[in-house]
C-alpha positions as a Markdown table, in Angstrom:
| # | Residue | x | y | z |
|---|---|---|---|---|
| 1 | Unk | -14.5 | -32.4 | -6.3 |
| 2 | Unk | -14.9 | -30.0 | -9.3 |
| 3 | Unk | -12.4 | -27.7 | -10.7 |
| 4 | Unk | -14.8 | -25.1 | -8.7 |
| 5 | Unk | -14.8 | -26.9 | -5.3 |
| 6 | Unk | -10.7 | -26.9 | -5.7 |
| 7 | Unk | -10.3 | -23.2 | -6.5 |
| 8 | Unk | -12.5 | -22.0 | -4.0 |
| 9 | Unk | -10.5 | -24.6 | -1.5 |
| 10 | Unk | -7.1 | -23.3 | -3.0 |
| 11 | Unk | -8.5 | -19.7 | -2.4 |
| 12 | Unk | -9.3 | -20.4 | 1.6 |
| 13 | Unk | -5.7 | -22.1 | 1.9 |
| 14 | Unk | -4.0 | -18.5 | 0.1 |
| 15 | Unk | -6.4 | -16.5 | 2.2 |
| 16 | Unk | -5.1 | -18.2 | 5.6 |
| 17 | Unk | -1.1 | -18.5 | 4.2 |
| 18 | Unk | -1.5 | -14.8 | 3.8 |
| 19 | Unk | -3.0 | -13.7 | 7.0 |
| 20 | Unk | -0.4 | -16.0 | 8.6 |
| 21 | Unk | 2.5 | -14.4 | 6.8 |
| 22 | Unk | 1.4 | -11.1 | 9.1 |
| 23 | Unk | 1.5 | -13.2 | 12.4 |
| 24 | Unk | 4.9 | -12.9 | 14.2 |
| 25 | Unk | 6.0 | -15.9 | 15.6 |
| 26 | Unk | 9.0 | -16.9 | 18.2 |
| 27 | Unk | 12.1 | -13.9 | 18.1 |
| 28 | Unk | 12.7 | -12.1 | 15.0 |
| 29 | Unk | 15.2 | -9.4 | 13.8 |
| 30 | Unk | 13.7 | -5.9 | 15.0 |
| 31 | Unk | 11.9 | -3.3 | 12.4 |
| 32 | Unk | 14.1 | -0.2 | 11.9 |
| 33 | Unk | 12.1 | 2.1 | 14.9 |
| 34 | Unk | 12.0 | 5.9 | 15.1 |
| 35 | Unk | 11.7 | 7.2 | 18.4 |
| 36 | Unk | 8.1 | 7.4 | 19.3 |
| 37 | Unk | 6.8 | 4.9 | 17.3 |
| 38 | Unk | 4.4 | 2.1 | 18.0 |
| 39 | Unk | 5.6 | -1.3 | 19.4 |
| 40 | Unk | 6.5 | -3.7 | 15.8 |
| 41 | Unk | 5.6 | -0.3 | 13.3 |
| 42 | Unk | 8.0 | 0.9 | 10.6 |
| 43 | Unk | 8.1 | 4.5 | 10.6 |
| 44 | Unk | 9.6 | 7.3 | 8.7 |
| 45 | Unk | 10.7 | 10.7 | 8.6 |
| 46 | Unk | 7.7 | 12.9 | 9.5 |
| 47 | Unk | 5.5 | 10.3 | 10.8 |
| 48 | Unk | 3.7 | 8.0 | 7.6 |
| 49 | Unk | 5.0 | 4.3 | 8.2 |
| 50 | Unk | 6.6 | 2.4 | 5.6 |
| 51 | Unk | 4.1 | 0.8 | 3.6 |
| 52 | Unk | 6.0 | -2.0 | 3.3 |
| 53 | Unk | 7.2 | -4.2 | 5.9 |
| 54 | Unk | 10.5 | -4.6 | 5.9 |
| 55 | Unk | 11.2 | -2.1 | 3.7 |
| 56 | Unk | 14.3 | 0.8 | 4.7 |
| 57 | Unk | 13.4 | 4.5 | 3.7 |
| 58 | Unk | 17.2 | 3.9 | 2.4 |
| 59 | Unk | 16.3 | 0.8 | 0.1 |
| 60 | Unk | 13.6 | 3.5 | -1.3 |
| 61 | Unk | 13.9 | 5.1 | -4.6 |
| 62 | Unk | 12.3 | 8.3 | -5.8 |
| 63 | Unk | 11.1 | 7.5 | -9.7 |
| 64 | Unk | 8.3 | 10.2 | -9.1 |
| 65 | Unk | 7.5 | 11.9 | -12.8 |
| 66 | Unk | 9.1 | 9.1 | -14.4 |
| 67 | Unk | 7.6 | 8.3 | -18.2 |
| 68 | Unk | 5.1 | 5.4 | -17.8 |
| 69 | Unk | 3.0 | 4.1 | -21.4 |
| 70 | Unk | 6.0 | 5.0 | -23.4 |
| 71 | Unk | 6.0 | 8.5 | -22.4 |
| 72 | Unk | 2.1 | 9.7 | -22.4 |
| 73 | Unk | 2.2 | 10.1 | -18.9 |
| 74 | Unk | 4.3 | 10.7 | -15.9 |
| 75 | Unk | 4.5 | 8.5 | -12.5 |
| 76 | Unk | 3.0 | 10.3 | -9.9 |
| 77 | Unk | 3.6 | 7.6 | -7.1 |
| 78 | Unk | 6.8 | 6.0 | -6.1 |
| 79 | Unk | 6.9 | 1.9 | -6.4 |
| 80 | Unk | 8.8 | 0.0 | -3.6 |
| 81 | Unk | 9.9 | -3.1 | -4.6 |
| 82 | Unk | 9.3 | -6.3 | -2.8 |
| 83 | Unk | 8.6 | -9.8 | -2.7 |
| 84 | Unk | 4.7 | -11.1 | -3.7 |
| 85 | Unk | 3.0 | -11.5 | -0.6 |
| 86 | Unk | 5.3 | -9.3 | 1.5 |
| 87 | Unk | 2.6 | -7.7 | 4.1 |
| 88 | Unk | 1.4 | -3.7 | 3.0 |
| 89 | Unk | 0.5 | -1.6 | 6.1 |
| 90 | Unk | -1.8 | 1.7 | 6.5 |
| 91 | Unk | 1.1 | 4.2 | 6.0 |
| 92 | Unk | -1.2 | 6.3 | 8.5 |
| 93 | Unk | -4.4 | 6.0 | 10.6 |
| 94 | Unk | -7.7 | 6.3 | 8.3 |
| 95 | Unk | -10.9 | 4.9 | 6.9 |
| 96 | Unk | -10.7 | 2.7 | 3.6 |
| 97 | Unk | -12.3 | 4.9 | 1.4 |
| 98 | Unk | -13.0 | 2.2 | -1.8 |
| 99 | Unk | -11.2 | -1.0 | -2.9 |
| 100 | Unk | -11.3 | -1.2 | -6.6 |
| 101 | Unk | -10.1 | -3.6 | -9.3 |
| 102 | Unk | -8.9 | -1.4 | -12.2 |
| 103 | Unk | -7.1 | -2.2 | -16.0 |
| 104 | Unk | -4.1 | -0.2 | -14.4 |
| 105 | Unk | -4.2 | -0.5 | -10.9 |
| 106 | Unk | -5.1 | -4.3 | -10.2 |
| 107 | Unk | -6.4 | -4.6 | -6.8 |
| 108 | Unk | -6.4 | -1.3 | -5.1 |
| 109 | Unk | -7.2 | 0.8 | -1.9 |
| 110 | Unk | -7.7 | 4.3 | -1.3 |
| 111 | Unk | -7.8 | 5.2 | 2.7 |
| 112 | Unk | -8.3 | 8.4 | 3.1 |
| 113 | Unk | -6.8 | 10.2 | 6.6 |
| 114 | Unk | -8.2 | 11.1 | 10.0 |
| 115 | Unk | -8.2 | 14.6 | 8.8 |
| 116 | Unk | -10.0 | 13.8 | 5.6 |
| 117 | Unk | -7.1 | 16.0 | 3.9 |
| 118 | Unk | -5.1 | 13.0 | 2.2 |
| 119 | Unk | -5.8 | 9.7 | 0.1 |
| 120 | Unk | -3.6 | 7.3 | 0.6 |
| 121 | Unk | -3.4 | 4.6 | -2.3 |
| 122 | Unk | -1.9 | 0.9 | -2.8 |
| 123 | Unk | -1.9 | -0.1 | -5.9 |
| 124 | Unk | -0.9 | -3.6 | -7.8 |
| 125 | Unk | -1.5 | -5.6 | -4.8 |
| 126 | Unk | -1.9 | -9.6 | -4.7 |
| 127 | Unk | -4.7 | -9.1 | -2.7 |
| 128 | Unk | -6.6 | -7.7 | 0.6 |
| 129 | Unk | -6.5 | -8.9 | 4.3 |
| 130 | Unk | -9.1 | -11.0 | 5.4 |
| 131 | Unk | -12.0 | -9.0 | 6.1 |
| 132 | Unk | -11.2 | -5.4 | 4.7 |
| 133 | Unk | -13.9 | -3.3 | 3.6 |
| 134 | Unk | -15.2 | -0.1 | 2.7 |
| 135 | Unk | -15.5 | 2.2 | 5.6 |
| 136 | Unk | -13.2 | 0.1 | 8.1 |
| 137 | Unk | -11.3 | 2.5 | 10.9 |
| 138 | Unk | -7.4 | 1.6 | 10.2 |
| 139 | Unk | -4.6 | 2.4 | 13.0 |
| 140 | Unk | -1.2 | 3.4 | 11.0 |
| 141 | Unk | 0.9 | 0.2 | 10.9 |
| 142 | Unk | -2.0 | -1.9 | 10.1 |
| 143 | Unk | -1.8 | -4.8 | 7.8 |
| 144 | Unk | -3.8 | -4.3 | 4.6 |
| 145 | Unk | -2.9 | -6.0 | 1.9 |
| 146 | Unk | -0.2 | -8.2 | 0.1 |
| 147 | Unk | 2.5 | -6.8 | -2.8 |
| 148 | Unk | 2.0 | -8.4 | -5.8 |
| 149 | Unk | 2.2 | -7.6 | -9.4 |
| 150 | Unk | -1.8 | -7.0 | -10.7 |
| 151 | Unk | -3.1 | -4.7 | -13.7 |
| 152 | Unk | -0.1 | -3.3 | -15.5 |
| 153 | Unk | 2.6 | -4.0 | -13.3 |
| 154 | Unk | 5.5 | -6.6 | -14.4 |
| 155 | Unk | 4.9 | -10.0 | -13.0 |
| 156 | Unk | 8.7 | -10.3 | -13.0 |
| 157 | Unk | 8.8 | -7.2 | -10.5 |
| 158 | Unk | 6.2 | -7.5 | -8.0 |
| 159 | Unk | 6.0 | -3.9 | -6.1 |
| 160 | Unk | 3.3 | -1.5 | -4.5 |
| 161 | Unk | 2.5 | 1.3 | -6.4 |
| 162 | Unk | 2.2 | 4.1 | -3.5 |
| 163 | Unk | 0.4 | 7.2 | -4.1 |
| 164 | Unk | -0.4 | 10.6 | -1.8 |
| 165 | Unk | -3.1 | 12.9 | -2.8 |
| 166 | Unk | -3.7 | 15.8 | -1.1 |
| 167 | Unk | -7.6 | 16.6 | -1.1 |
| 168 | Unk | -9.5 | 19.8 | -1.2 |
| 169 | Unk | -12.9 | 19.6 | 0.9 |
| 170 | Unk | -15.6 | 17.6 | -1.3 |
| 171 | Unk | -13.2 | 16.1 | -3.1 |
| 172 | Unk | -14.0 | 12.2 | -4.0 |
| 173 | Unk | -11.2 | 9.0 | -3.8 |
| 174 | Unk | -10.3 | 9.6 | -7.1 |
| 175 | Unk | -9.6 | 13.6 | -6.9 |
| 176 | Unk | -7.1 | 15.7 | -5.5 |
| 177 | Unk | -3.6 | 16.9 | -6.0 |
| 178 | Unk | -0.7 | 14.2 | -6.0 |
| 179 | Unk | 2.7 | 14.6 | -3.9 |
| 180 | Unk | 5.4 | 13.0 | -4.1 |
| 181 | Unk | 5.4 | 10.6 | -1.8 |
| 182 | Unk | 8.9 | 9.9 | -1.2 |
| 183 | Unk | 10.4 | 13.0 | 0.8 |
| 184 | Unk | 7.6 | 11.7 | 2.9 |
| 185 | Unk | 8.7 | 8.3 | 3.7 |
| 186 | Unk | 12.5 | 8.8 | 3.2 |
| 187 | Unk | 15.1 | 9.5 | 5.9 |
| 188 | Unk | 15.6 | 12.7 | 6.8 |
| 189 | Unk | 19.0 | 12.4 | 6.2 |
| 190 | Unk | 18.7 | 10.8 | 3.3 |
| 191 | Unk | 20.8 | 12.3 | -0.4 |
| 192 | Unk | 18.4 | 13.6 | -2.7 |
């Protein structure tokens, strides 16, 4: 077999591990629930779903307007720390609007809402879920992706780079206004 043959086999074994890793097999602990939300679907505060799964809003932190690139420009996302591979959901239903490899971003999606009035994007992911594309219908809680550490990000701190963007009408993927995301997704409750 050529060194092809074994990377394209290695890449069909990774593609099935992963879409395994979002199966649920036998009892497990339960997500944290919110009253009213779907059957095995992490949600927060006002209704957007953790993007990660198994991720608290508590285990959140806000680094929104942090310095990034040695202080030429500020964060305007929040990253949530987790393990490469760890299963990224559609914080809310949508369409995927583009996936896109960037410098920065490594693999990337932008889903934009039901409405059409937010973007929704994942950034420094491992990789997609088997069969994603452009245009697909997503129900919040979907699996969509994998964490992982691609384009800038620190392979010693795999993490997904979440961002909200609220859109004007007309307004392409890679428009709009960003929001913080984290009063979005943290616990009511939570100190700030």
């Amino acid at each position: 077999m050529t060194r092809l043959g074994w990377f394209i086999l290695a890449l069909i074994l990774f593609g099935i591990a992963a879409f395994a890793s979002m199966l649920s097999f036998g009892s497990s602990p339960e997500p944290r629930r919110v009253p009213r939300a779907a059957p095995n679907v992490e949600a927060a505060g006002d209704g957007l779903r953790m993007p990660v799964r198994g991720v608290s809003a508590a285990a959140l932190r806000d680094n929104w307007g942090e310095a990034r690139a040695g202080g030429a420009r500020e964060h305007h996302a929040i990253d949530i720390m987790a393990a490469t591979g760890t299963p990224v959901l559609a914080t809310a239903p949508g369409t995927i609007e583009k996936l896109f490899d960037s410098h920065d971003g490594g693999h990337t999606i932008y889903q934009r809402s039901a409405d059409g009035g937010t973007v929704y994007y994942y950034a420094h992911l491992a990789g997609y879920r088997a069969g994603l594309h452009e245009g697909q219908r997503l129900r919040g809680g979907e699996g969509i992706g994998f964490v992982g550490a691609t384009g800038n990000a620190d392979a010693g701190a795999p993490h997904l780079h979440f961002e909200v963007k609220r859109m004007a009408p007309g307004e392409r993927w890679w428009q709009g206004t960003n929001v913080n995301p984290y009063p979005l997704l943290a616990e009511p409750d939570a100190n700030r």
